[in-house]
mmCIF file of C-alpha atoms in Angstrom:
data_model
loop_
_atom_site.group_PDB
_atom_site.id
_atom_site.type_symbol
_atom_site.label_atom_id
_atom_site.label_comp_id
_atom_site.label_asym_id
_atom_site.label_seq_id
_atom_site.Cartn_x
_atom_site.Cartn_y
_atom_site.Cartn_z
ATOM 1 C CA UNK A 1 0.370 -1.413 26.201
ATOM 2 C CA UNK A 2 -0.080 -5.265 25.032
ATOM 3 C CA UNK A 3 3.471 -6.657 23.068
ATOM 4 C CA UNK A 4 1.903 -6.164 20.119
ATOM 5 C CA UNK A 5 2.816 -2.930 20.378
ATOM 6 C CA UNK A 6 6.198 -3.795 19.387
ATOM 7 C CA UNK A 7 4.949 -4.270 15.926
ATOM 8 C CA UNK A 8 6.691 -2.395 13.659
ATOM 9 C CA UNK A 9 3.641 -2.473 10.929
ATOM 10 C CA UNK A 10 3.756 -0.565 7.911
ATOM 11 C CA UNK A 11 0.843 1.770 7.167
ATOM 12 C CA UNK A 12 0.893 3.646 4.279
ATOM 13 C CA UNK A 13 -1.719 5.768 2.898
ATOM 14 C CA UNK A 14 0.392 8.426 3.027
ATOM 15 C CA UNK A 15 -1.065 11.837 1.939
ATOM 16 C CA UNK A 16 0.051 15.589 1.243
ATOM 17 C CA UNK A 17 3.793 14.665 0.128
ATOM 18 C CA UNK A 18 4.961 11.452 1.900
ATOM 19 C CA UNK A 19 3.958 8.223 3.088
ATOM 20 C CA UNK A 20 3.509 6.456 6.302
ATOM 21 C CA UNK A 21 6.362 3.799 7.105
ATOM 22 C CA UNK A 22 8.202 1.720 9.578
ATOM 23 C CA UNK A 23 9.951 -1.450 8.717
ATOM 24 C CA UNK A 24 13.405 -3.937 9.299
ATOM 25 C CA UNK A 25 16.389 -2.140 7.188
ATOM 26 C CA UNK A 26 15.936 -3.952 3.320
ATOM 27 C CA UNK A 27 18.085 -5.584 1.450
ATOM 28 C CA UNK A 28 20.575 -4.844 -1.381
ATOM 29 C CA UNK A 29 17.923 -4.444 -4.016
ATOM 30 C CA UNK A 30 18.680 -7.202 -7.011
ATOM 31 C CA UNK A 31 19.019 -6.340 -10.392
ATOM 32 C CA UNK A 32 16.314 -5.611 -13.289
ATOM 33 C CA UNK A 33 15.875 -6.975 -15.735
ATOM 34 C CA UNK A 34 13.754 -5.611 -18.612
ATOM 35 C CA UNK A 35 9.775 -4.984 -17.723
ATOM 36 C CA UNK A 36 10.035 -7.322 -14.481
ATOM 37 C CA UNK A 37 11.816 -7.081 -11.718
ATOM 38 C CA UNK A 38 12.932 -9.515 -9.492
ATOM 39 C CA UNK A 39 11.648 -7.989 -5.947
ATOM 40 C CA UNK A 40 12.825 -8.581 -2.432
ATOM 41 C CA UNK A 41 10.232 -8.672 0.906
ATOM 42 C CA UNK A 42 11.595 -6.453 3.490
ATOM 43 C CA UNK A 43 10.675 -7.605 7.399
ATOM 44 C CA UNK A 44 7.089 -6.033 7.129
ATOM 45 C CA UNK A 45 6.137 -7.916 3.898
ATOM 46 C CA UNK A 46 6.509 -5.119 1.147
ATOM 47 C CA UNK A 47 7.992 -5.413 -2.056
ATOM 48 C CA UNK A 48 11.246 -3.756 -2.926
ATOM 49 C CA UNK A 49 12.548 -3.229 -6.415
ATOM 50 C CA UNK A 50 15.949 -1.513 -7.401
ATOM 51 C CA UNK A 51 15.530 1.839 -7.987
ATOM 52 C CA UNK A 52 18.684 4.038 -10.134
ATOM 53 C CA UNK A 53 18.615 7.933 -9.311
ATOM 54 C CA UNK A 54 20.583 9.849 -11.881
ATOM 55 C CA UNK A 55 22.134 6.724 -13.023
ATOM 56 C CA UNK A 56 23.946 5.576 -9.953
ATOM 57 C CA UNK A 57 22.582 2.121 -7.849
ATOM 58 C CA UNK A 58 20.105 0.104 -8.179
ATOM 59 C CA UNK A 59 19.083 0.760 -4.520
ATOM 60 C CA UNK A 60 15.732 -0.817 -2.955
ATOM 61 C CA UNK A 61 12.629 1.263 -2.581
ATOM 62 C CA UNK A 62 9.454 -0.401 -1.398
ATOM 63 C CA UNK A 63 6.213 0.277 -4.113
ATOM 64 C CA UNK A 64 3.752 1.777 -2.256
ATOM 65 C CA UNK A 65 0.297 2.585 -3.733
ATOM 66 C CA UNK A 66 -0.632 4.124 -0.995
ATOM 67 C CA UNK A 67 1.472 6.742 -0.661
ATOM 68 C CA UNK A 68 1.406 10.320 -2.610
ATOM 69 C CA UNK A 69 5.116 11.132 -3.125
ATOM 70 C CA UNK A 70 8.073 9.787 -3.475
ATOM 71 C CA UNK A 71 10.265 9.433 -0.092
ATOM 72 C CA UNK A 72 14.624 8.654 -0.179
ATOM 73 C CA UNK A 73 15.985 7.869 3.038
ATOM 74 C CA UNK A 74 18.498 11.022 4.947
ATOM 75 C CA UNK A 75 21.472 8.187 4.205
ATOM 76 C CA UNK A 76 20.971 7.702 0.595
ATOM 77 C CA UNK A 77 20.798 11.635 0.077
ATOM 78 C CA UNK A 78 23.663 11.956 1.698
ATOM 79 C CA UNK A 79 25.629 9.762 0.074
ATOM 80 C CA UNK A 80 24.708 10.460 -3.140
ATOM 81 C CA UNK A 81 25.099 14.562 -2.262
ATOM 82 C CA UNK A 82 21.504 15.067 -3.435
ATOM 83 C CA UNK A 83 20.404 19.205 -3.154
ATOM 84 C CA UNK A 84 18.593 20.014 0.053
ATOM 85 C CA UNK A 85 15.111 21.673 -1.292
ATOM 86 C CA UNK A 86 12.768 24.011 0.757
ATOM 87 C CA UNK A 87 11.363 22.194 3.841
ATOM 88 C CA UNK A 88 7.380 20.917 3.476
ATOM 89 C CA UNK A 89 4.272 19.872 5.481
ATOM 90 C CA UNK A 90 4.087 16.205 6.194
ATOM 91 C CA UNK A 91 1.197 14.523 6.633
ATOM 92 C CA UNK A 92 1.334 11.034 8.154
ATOM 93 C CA UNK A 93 -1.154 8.545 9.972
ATOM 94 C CA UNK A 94 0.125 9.776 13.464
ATOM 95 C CA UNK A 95 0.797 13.810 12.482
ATOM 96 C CA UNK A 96 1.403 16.914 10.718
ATOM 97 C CA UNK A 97 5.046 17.775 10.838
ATOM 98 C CA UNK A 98 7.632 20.254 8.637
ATOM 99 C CA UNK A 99 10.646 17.789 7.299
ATOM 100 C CA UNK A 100 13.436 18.597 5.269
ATOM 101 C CA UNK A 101 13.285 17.394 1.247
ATOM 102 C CA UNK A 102 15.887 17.235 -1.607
ATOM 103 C CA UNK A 103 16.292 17.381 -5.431
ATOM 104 C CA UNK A 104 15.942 14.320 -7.384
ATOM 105 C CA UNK A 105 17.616 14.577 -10.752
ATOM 106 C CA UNK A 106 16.533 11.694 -12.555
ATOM 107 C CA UNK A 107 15.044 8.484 -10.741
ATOM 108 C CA UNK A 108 14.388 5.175 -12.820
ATOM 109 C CA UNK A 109 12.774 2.314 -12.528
ATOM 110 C CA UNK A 110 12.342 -0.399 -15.301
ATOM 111 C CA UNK A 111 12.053 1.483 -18.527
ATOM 112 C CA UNK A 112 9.835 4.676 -16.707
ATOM 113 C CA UNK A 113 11.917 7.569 -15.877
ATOM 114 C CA UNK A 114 11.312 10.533 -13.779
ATOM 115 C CA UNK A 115 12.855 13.755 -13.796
ATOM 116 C CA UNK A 116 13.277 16.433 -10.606
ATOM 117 C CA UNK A 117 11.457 14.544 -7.583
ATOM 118 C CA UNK A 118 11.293 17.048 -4.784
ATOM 119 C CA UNK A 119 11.437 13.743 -2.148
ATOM 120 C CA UNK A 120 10.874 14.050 1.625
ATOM 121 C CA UNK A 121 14.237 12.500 2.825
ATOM 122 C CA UNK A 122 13.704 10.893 6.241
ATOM 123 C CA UNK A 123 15.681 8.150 8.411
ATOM 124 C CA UNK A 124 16.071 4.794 7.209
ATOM 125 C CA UNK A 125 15.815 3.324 10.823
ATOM 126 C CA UNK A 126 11.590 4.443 10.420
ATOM 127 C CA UNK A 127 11.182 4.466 5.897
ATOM 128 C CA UNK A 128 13.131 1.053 6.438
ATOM 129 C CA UNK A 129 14.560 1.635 3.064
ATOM 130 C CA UNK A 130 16.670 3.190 0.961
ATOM 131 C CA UNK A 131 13.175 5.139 -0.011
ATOM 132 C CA UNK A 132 9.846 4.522 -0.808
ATOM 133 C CA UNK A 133 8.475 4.719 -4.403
ATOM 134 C CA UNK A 134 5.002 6.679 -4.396
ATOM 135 C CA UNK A 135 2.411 7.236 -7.125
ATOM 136 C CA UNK A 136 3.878 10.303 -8.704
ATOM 137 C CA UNK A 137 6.011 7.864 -9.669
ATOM 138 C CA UNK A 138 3.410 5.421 -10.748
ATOM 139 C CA UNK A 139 0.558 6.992 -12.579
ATOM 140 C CA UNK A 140 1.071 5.980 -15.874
ATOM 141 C CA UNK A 141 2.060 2.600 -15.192
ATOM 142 C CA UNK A 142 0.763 -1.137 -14.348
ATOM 143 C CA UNK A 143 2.188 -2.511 -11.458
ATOM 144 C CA UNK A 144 1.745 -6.281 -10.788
ATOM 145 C CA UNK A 145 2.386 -7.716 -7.905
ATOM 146 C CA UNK A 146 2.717 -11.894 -8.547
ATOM 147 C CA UNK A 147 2.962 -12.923 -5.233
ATOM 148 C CA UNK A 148 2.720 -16.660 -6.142
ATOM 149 C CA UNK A 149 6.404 -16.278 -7.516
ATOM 150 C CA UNK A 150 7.598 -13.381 -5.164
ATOM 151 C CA UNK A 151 8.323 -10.634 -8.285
ATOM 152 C CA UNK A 152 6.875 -7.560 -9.521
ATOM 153 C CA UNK A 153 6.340 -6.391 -12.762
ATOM 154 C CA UNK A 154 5.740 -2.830 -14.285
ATOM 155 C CA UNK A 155 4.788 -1.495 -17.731
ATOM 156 C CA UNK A 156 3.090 1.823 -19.318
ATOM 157 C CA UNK A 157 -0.784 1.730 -18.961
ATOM 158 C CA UNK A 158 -1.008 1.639 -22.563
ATOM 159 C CA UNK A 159 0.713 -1.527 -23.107
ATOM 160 C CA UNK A 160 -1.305 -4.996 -23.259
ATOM 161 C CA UNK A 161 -1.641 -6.847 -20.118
ATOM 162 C CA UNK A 162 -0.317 -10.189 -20.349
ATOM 163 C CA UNK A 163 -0.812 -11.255 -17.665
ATOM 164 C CA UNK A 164 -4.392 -11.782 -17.792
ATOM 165 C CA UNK A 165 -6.336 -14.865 -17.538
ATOM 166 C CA UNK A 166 -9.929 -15.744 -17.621
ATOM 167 C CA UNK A 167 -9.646 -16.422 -13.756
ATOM 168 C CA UNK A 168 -9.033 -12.646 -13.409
ATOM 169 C CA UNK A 169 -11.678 -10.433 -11.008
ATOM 170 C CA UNK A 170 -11.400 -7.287 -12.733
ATOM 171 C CA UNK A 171 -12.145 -4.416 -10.049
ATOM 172 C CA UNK A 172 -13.404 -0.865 -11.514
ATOM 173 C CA UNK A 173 -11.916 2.104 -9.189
ATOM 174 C CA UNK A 174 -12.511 6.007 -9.007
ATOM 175 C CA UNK A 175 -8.914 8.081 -9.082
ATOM 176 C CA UNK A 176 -8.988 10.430 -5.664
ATOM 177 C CA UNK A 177 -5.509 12.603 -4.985
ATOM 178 C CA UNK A 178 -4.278 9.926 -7.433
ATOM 179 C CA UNK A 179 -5.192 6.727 -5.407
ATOM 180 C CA UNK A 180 -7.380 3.967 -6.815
ATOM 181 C CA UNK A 181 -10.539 4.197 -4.281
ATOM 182 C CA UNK A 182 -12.810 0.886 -5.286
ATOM 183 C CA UNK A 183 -16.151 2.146 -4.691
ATOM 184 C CA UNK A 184 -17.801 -1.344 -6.019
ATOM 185 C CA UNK A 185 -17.531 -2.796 -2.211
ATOM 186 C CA UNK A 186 -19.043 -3.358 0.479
ATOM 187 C CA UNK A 187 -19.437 -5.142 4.465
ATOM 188 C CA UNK A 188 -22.399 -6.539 5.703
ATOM 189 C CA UNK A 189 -24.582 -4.937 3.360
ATOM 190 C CA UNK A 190 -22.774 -1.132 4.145
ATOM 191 C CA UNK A 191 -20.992 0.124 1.519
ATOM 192 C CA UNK A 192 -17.496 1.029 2.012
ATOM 193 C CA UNK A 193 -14.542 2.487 -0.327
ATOM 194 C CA UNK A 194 -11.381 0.643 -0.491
ATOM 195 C CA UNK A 195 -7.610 2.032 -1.162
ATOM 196 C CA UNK A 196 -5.122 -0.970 -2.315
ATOM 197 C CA UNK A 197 -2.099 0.057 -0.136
ATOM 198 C CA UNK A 198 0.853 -2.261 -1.068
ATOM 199 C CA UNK A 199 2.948 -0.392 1.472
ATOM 200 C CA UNK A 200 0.898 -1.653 4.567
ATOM 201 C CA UNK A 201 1.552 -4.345 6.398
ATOM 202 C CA UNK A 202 -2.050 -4.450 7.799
ATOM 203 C CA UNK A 203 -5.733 -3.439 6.799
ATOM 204 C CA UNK A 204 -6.783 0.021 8.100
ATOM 205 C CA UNK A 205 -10.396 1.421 8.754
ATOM 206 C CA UNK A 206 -11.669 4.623 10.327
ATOM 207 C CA UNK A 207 -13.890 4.778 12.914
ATOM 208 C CA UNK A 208 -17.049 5.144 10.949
ATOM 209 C CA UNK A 209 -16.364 1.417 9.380
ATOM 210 C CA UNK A 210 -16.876 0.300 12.644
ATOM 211 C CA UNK A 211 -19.374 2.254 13.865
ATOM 212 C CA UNK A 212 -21.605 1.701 10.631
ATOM 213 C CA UNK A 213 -21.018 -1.928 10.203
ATOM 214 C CA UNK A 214 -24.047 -4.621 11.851
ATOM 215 C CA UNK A 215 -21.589 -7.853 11.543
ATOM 216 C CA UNK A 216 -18.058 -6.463 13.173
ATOM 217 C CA UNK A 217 -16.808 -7.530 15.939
ATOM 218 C CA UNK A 218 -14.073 -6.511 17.794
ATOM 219 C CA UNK A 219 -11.280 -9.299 17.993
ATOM 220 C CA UNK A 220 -11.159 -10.759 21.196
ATOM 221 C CA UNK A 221 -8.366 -10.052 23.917
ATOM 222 C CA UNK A 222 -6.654 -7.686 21.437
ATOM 223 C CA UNK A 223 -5.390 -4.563 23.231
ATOM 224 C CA UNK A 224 -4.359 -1.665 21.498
ATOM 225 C CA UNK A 225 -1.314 -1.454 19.562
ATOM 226 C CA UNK A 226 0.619 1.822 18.386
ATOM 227 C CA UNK A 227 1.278 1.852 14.642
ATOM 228 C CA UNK A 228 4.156 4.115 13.921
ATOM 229 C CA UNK A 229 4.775 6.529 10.797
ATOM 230 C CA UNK A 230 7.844 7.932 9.168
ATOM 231 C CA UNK A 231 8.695 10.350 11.579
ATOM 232 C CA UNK A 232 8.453 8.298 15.062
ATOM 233 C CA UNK A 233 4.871 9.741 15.557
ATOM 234 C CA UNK A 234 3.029 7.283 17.415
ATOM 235 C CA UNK A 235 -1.230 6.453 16.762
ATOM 236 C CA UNK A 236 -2.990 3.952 18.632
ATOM 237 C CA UNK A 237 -5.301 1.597 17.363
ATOM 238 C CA UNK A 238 -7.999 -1.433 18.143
ATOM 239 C CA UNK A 239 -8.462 -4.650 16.259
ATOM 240 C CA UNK A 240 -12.397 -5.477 14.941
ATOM 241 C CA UNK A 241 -13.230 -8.294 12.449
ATOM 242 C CA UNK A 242 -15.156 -8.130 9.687
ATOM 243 C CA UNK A 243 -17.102 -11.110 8.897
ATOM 244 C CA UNK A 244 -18.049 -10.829 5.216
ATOM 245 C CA UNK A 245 -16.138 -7.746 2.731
ATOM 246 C CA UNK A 246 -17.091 -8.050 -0.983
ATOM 247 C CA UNK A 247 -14.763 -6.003 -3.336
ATOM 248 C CA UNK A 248 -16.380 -7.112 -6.878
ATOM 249 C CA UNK A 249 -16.455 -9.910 -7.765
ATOM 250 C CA UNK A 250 -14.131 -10.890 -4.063
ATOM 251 C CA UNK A 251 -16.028 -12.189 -1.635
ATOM 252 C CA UNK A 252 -13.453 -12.343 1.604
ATOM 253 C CA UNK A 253 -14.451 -13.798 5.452
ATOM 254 C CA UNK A 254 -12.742 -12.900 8.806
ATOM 255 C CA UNK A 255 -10.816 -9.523 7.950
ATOM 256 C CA UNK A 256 -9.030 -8.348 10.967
ATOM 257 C CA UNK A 257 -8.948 -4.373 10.684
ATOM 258 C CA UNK A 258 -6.779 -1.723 12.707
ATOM 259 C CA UNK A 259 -9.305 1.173 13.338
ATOM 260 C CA UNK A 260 -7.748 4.607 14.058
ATOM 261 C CA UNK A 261 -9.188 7.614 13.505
ATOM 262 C CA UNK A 262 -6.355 9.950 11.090
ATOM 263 C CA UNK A 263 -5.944 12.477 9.276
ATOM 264 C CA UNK A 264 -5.038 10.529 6.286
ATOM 265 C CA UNK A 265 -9.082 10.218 5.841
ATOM 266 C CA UNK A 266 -9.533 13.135 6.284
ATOM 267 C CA UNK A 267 -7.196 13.923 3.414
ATOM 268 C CA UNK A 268 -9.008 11.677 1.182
ATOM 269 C CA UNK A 269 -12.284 13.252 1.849
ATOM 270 C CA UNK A 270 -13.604 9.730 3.305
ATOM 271 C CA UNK A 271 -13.376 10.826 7.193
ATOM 272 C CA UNK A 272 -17.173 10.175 7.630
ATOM 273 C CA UNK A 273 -17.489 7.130 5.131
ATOM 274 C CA UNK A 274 -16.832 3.896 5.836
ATOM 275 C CA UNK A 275 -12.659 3.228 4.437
ATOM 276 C CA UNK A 276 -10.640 0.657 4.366
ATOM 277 C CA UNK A 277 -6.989 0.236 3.345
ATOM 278 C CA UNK A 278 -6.217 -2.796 1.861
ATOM 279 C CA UNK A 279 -2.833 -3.638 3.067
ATOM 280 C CA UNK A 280 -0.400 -6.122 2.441
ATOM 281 C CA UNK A 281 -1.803 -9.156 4.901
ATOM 282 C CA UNK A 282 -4.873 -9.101 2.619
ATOM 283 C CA UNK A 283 -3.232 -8.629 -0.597
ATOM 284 C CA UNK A 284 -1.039 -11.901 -0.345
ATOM 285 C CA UNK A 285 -4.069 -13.933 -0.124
ATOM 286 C CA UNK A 286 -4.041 -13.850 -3.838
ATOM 287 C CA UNK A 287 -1.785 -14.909 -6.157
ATOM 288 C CA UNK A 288 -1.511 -12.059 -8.317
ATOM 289 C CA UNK A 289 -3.002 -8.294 -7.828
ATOM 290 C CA UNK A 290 -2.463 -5.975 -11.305
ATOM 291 C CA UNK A 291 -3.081 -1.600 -9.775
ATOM 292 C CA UNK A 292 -3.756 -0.403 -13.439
ATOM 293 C CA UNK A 293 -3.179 3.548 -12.031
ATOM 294 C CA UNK A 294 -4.282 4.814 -15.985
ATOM 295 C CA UNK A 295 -7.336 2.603 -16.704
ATOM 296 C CA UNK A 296 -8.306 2.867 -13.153
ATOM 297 C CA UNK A 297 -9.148 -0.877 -12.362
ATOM 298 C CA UNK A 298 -7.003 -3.650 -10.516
ATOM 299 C CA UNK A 299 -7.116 -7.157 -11.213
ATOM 300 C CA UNK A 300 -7.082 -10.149 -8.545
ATOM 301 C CA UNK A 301 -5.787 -13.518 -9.538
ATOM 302 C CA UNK A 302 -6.752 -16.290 -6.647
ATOM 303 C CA UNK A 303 -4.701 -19.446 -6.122
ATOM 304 C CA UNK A 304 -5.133 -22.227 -8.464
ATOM 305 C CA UNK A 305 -7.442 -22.501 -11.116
ATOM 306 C CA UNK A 306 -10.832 -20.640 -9.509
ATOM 307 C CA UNK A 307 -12.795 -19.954 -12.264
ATOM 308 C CA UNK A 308 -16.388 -19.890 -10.180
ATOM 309 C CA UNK A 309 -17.815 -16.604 -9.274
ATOM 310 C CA UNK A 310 -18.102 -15.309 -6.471
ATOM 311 C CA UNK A 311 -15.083 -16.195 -4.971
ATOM 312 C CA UNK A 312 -14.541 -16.513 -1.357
ATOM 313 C CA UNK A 313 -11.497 -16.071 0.141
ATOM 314 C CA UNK A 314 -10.742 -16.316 3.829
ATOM 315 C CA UNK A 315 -8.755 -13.175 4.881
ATOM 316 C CA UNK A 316 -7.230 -14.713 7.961
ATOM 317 C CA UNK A 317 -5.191 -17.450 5.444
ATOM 318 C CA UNK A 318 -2.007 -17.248 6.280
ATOM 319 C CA UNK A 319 -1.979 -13.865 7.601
ATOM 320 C CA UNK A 320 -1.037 -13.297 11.541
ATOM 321 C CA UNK A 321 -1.780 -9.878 12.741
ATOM 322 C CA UNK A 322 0.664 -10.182 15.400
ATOM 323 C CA UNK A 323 3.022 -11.138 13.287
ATOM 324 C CA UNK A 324 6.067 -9.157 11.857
#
């Protein structure tokens, strides 16, 4: 196995009740403060935001719009003597697996507040969290994610978006098991259906991308590398580029992609069409991304004042693969 195995990178696209996870512990989440919140990056480069359950903390949980359901971490439920609940199927990028849950009374974040979350509760050392805040959580809100100035903002659906701009790409997507699936994309002329998964540290395809795709490439002298999920599991997975992605109005050059074959694509109906999940390397290209879970659209914001369309963007800025 090549050292980049020892990547600890952060895949979400979690599906049936958790998500898929592996990070640096976080730190003390900071305080809110009305509608935004001021958001720490934990070692993989997700967002955190403090999180109150039934009134107590703020404690940090890492937004992920990738996952399905809410997760706390075993040490949190414990110290807050949270109610063990019935034990569930968990389906992660590496595996199927039963794992023990709790009771939730109330959880808040900003001004949304949800009550009885029946959470997975699973060890920080592999969340690398207090928790992880999934899209039950999240559908009737707009998250914004202003990387430019390293905070996060979130707000009901139904309230105006301020932040817009006229340099916003405004991205139509199709709700599937309540993830925002951009079907207005495509790679070298093959179309392809895109998640936005804030919780992963890197880009994820199945096997079909590659196999359908005329322009890939694998990346050269990459070996394969083990991405790890929220129970230990272990998948292995290859390194192609992608020459030319479109997403809208986003034109984007050089995206390296980890292709595995899951069941996470399975779950999302999309095993034998070309998927990618847009993860966190690609993401902070940008300056801003709004995931609008209600009006089903997301919003990119590139650096400086871009008005011209399209817009290229070269995937590889800034963003190491190996890095983490």
């Amino acid at each position: 196995m090549a050292s980049i195995a020892a990547l600890r990178m952060i895949l979400c696209g979690a599906v049936a009740i958790a998500a898929v996870a592996q990070a640096l512990p976080a730190d003390p989440a900071p305080e809110q403060a009305g509608h935004e919140i001021a958001t720490l990056t934990d070692g993989n480069d997700r967002m955190t935001v403090g999180v109150q359950i039934d009134g107590k903390g703020p404690f940090a949980f890492v937004v992920d719009t990738g996952a399905e359901r809410t997760v706390i971490s075993t040490e949190l439920a414990g110290q807050l003597r949270l109610a063990p609940a019935p034990a569930a199927r968990l389906l992660t990028l590496s595996e199927i697996s039963t794992v023990p849950t709790v009771t939730i009374p109330s959880l808040t974040v900003s001004k949304s507040v949800v009550e009885q979350i029946t959470a997975p509760a699973l060890a920080r050392e592999h969340i690398g969290a207090a928790g992880i805040l999934g899209i039950d959580t999240l559908q009737d809100q707009r998250i914004i994610f202003d990387f430019k100035r390293g905070r996060m903002k979130m707000q009901s659906s139904s309230e105006r978006d301020d932040s817009r701009t006229g340099d916003d790409i405004v991205v139509r997507a199709r709700s599937r098991f309540g993830r925002l699936v951009l079907a207005d994309a495509d790679a070298a002329g093959q179309k392809i259906h895109v998640i936005i998964d804030t919780g992963a540290q890197l880009s994820i395809g199945n096997p079909i991308l590659l196999k359908r795709l005329l322009a890939h490439r694998r990346k050269r002298d990459a070996n394969e590398i083990e991405l790890r999920s929220v129970t230990g599991g272990v998948r292995l997975a290859s390194f192609a580029m992608l020459r030319k992605v479109r997403i809208g109005g986003v034109h984007l050059e050089n995206m390296a992609v980890a292709i595995t074959d899951s069941e996470v694509f399975d779950r999302l109906q999309l095993n034998d069409k070309p998927a990618l999940l847009l993860g966190m390397d690609v993401l902070r290209s940008f300056d801003r991304v709004s995931v609008d879970f209600a009006n089903r659209k997301v919003r990119f914001l590139l650096p400086g004042e871009a008005s011209m369309r399209p817009v290229i963007r070269n995937a590889a800025n800034g963003v190491s693969p190996t890095a983490g």
